[in-house]
Amino acid sequence: MADKKKVIVRVKRQAGPKQEARWEEFALDWRPSMNVIIALRDIAENPLTRDGQKTTPVSYDSNCLEEICGSCAMVINGKARMACSALIDDLEQPIRIEPLSKFPVVRDLAVDRQFMFESLKRVHAWVPIDGTYDLGEGPRVSPETQEKGYPLSNCITCGSCLEVCPQVNEKNPFIGAAIISQVRLFNMHPTGAMHARERLEALMGPGGIADCANAQNCVQACPKGIPLTESIAEVNRQVWKQALFGWLLG
Amino acid sequence: MSAKVFRPDRSYLLRKLHSLSGIVPVGAFLAEHFWSNSTVLVSISKYNETSRELQTIPFRIFAEALMIWLPILYHGCYGIHIWMRGKSNVSDYPWVGNWLYTLQRATGLVAFVYIGWHVYAERFLTHGKSTYGDMERTLQNPYALAFMAVGIVASSFHFGIGIWNFLCKWGLTATVQAQRAAGRLGVLVGLAFSLVGILILVSFRLNWHPFEFYIK
Ligand code: SF4
Ligand code: FES
């Protein structure tokens, strides 16, 4: 075999949260079914840039390698997507890899998604089951609700929906589609519904649901195919009803 | 770290009011305005009659201020505020919804500027007594004609896309199919309003009254 097939990858590097970003180019040996995470691992194995300069391994988050943990979202060739399911053969070269732009960079491609976790806390995205005494069994979840809720429960908090949303930016800390969809999920759960009002009120505050401007990018970008625009519409209805009738009807 | 406590604040109400005001009264007025102006397609006298009738409603100034000017001013100013807080990325993600998002901001601005001029020229310069003759004279100027055409198309599509946004944002269309239908409806309204608006312009410009046979 003559020269080995090469894969040209350009990575946006940043040594720390406050450091200047720069680009580095790598030429890697092609392998069958190679994906972006494998490319990053190959760099770590032999951290040499294309022109032979020694460099450091690229920092990035990943875990499951099967699009289920949500940690590896990056901007690849200008699009937000999961690195572990981004096959090299499907990508135009040189492949540009950047960190998500809507979250603070920790280092290189690793970003801090604390904003999303704070937002989940803000809307109480859970079903409370503990009390100071035994609360007993909750109401049953109907099969219909289970069926509706299951796809929503697939959210992996990857942040792709925030990354592509024009309403999420430095000037506008919009809570984003994922969290609104979680409100729908927990409000449809019969035990979770007991705290529906708190969730809806949390969405009326700054950066809440009213900041959605219906660009509908989220639903296009979501790697889990979650019906985000349906969730937003549904929760929007719940919120304005709460706002309008909450104080009237209690 | 404990989660920050968020309280409902005024921004929710203001934002909802912005959304609603685009449909009623602003959108509703747009429809009424096209409706009454389309009388020019019948005849000059019918147009002048209709204008006269609208110009002589009781409490006119209050009706205009409360139902037309203030809502448009609010919708426009708050709309610009919303625009400043978004960051269009249609070049990275050229999806239909994202195009509509960007278009909604551009048409909104054009429509707002245009409406400002239109009200000044046709309402204030004529002391609220605009007639067919005034419009005809304005439209002799090719720049005014072009500006009106652009303003009409921008307002029409802003309203059309606004209908789709409204239906989605109030959860009135909650399924994907319903939202797709709402989108089609919005585009259709934009096209229909544009068409009627342009026909009205042509009517003034060419002294063309295709429905004159009604009264002959
Ligand atoms: S809704 Fe989809 S895109 Fe958004 S965080 Fe969850 S999985 Fe990621
Ligand atoms: S590594 Fe878990 S989603 Fe990609």
Short mmCIF file of C-alpha atoms in Angstrom, two decimals, chain B residues 14-180:
data_model
loop_
_atom_site.label_atom_id
_atom_site.label_comp_id
_atom_site.label_asym_id
_atom_site.label_seq_id
_atom_site.Cartn_x
_atom_site.Cartn_y
_atom_site.Cartn_z
CA LEU B 14 -44.55 42.67 28.55
CA ARG B 15 -43.44 39.94 26.21
CA LYS B 16 -46.85 38.35 26.07
CA LEU B 17 -48.42 41.73 25.51
CA HIS B 18 -46.03 42.28 22.62
CA SER B 19 -47.07 39.01 21.06
CA LEU B 20 -50.77 39.64 21.54
CA SER B 21 -50.65 43.26 20.39
CA GLY B 22 -49.25 42.11 17.05
CA ILE B 23 -52.50 40.26 16.37
CA VAL B 24 -54.96 42.56 18.13
CA PRO B 25 -55.13 45.41 17.69
CA VAL B 26 -52.23 45.93 15.26
CA GLY B 27 -52.86 42.98 12.94
CA ALA B 28 -56.58 43.49 13.08
CA PHE B 29 -56.11 47.13 12.12
CA LEU B 30 -53.87 46.12 9.23
CA ALA B 31 -56.64 43.89 7.94
CA GLU B 32 -59.22 46.65 8.36
CA HIS B 33 -56.92 49.13 6.66
CA PHE B 34 -56.42 46.92 3.61
CA TRP B 35 -60.14 46.21 3.56
CA SER B 36 -61.23 49.83 3.53
CA ASN B 37 -58.49 50.92 1.14
CA SER B 38 -59.44 48.22 -1.29
CA THR B 39 -62.61 50.20 -2.00
CA VAL B 40 -60.44 52.11 -4.45
CA LEU B 41 -60.68 49.00 -6.63
CA VAL B 42 -64.37 49.83 -7.06
CA SER B 43 -64.28 53.56 -7.69
CA ILE B 44 -62.84 56.88 -6.63
CA SER B 45 -66.11 58.00 -5.11
CA LYS B 46 -66.54 54.81 -3.13
CA TYR B 47 -63.00 55.25 -1.81
CA ASN B 48 -63.62 58.85 -0.83
CA GLU B 49 -66.90 57.89 0.81
CA THR B 50 -65.27 55.15 2.87
CA SER B 51 -62.41 57.45 3.89
CA ARG B 52 -64.86 60.14 4.89
CA GLU B 53 -66.79 57.69 7.01
CA LEU B 54 -63.67 56.56 8.86
CA GLN B 55 -62.49 60.12 9.26
CA THR B 56 -65.70 61.13 10.96
CA ILE B 57 -66.10 58.49 13.64
CA PRO B 58 -66.91 59.92 17.07
CA PHE B 59 -63.98 60.20 19.54
CA ARG B 60 -61.72 59.72 16.55
CA ILE B 61 -58.50 60.91 18.13
CA PHE B 62 -58.91 58.62 21.14
CA ALA B 63 -59.77 55.64 18.99
CA GLU B 64 -56.73 56.29 16.82
CA ALA B 65 -54.38 56.82 19.73
CA LEU B 66 -55.52 53.91 21.85
CA MET B 67 -56.27 51.36 19.19
CA ILE B 68 -53.70 52.19 16.55
CA TRP B 69 -50.81 54.49 17.46
CA LEU B 70 -49.97 53.36 20.97
CA PRO B 71 -50.17 49.65 20.21
CA ILE B 72 -48.01 50.07 17.09
CA LEU B 73 -45.52 52.17 19.02
CA TYR B 74 -45.36 49.59 21.80
CA HIS B 75 -45.15 46.66 19.43
CA GLY B 76 -42.41 48.37 17.41
CA CYS B 77 -40.30 49.61 20.32
CA TYR B 78 -40.53 46.43 22.34
CA GLY B 79 -39.91 44.49 19.14
CA ILE B 80 -36.63 46.34 18.63
CA HIS B 81 -35.73 45.55 22.24
CA ILE B 82 -36.38 41.86 21.55
CA TRP B 83 -34.37 42.03 18.36
CA MET B 84 -31.36 43.49 20.16
CA ARG B 85 -31.36 40.55 22.56
CA GLY B 86 -31.34 37.87 19.89
CA LYS B 87 -28.45 36.86 17.66
CA SER B 88 -29.43 35.50 14.27
CA ASN B 89 -27.38 32.50 13.11
CA VAL B 90 -29.17 31.69 9.88
CA SER B 91 -25.87 31.50 7.99
CA ASP B 92 -24.77 28.60 10.21
CA TYR B 93 -28.16 26.95 10.45
CA PRO B 94 -30.19 27.77 7.33
CA TRP B 95 -33.39 26.02 8.41
CA VAL B 96 -36.86 27.31 7.46
CA GLY B 97 -37.86 28.32 10.97
CA ASN B 98 -34.58 30.14 11.40
CA TRP B 99 -35.15 32.04 8.14
CA LEU B 100 -38.59 33.06 9.33
CA TYR B 101 -37.05 34.22 12.62
CA THR B 102 -34.57 36.44 10.78
CA LEU B 103 -37.15 37.62 8.26
CA GLN B 104 -39.53 38.54 11.06
CA ARG B 105 -36.95 40.97 12.47
CA ALA B 106 -36.06 42.53 9.12
CA THR B 107 -39.67 42.94 7.98
CA GLY B 108 -40.61 44.32 11.38
CA LEU B 109 -38.04 47.08 11.18
CA VAL B 110 -38.93 48.01 7.59
CA ALA B 111 -42.63 47.99 8.44
CA PHE B 112 -42.08 50.16 11.54
CA VAL B 113 -40.13 52.82 9.64
CA TYR B 114 -42.57 52.69 6.77
CA ILE B 115 -45.62 53.03 9.02
CA GLY B 116 -44.03 56.04 10.71
CA TRP B 117 -43.65 57.80 7.38
CA HIS B 118 -47.05 56.66 6.14
CA VAL B 119 -48.86 58.02 9.18
CA TYR B 120 -46.97 61.30 8.98
CA ALA B 121 -47.63 61.76 5.27
CA GLU B 122 -51.22 60.55 5.02
CA ARG B 123 -52.58 61.33 8.45
CA PHE B 124 -50.80 64.44 9.70
CA LEU B 125 -49.82 66.30 6.53
CA THR B 126 -53.42 65.98 5.33
CA HIS B 127 -54.82 66.95 8.77
CA GLY B 128 -56.70 63.68 8.83
CA LYS B 129 -58.64 64.48 5.66
CA SER B 130 -56.75 62.41 3.14
CA THR B 131 -58.60 61.78 -0.11
CA TYR B 132 -58.06 59.87 -3.31
CA GLY B 133 -56.38 62.95 -4.75
CA ASP B 134 -53.81 63.09 -1.94
CA MET B 135 -52.86 59.47 -2.40
CA GLU B 136 -52.71 59.81 -6.14
CA ARG B 137 -50.37 62.79 -5.79
CA THR B 138 -48.10 60.97 -3.31
CA LEU B 139 -47.83 58.02 -5.61
CA GLN B 140 -46.77 60.13 -8.60
CA ASN B 141 -43.37 60.17 -6.92
CA PRO B 142 -41.64 56.94 -7.97
CA TYR B 143 -39.68 56.77 -4.71
CA ALA B 144 -42.84 57.04 -2.66
CA LEU B 145 -44.42 54.35 -4.81
CA ALA B 146 -41.44 52.02 -4.32
CA PHE B 147 -41.32 52.71 -0.58
CA MET B 148 -45.03 51.97 -0.28
CA ALA B 149 -44.66 48.72 -2.19
CA VAL B 150 -41.78 47.64 0.05
CA GLY B 151 -43.67 48.73 3.17
CA ILE B 152 -46.79 46.85 2.16
CA VAL B 153 -44.95 43.61 1.45
CA ALA B 154 -42.92 43.91 4.67
CA SER B 155 -46.03 44.59 6.79
CA SER B 156 -47.93 41.76 5.12
CA PHE B 157 -45.25 39.17 5.75
CA HIS B 158 -44.54 40.44 9.22
CA PHE B 159 -48.21 39.90 10.01
CA GLY B 160 -48.29 36.50 8.28
CA ILE B 161 -45.21 35.17 10.07
CA GLY B 162 -46.56 36.78 13.23
CA ILE B 163 -49.67 34.63 13.00
CA TRP B 164 -47.54 31.50 12.89
CA ASN B 165 -45.44 32.73 15.81
CA PHE B 166 -48.53 33.63 17.79
CA LEU B 167 -50.18 30.25 17.28
CA CYS B 168 -47.01 28.45 18.35
CA LYS B 169 -46.08 30.74 21.22
CA TRP B 170 -49.48 30.58 22.89
CA GLY B 171 -49.59 26.82 22.47
CA LEU B 172 -52.66 27.03 20.24
CA THR B 173 -50.93 24.79 17.72
CA ALA B 174 -49.14 22.20 19.78
CA THR B 175 -48.38 19.32 17.45
CA VAL B 176 -45.84 19.31 14.64
CA GLN B 177 -48.59 18.91 12.04
CA ALA B 178 -50.60 21.79 13.47
CA GLN B 179 -47.52 23.99 13.55
CA ARG B 180 -46.71 23.16 9.96
#
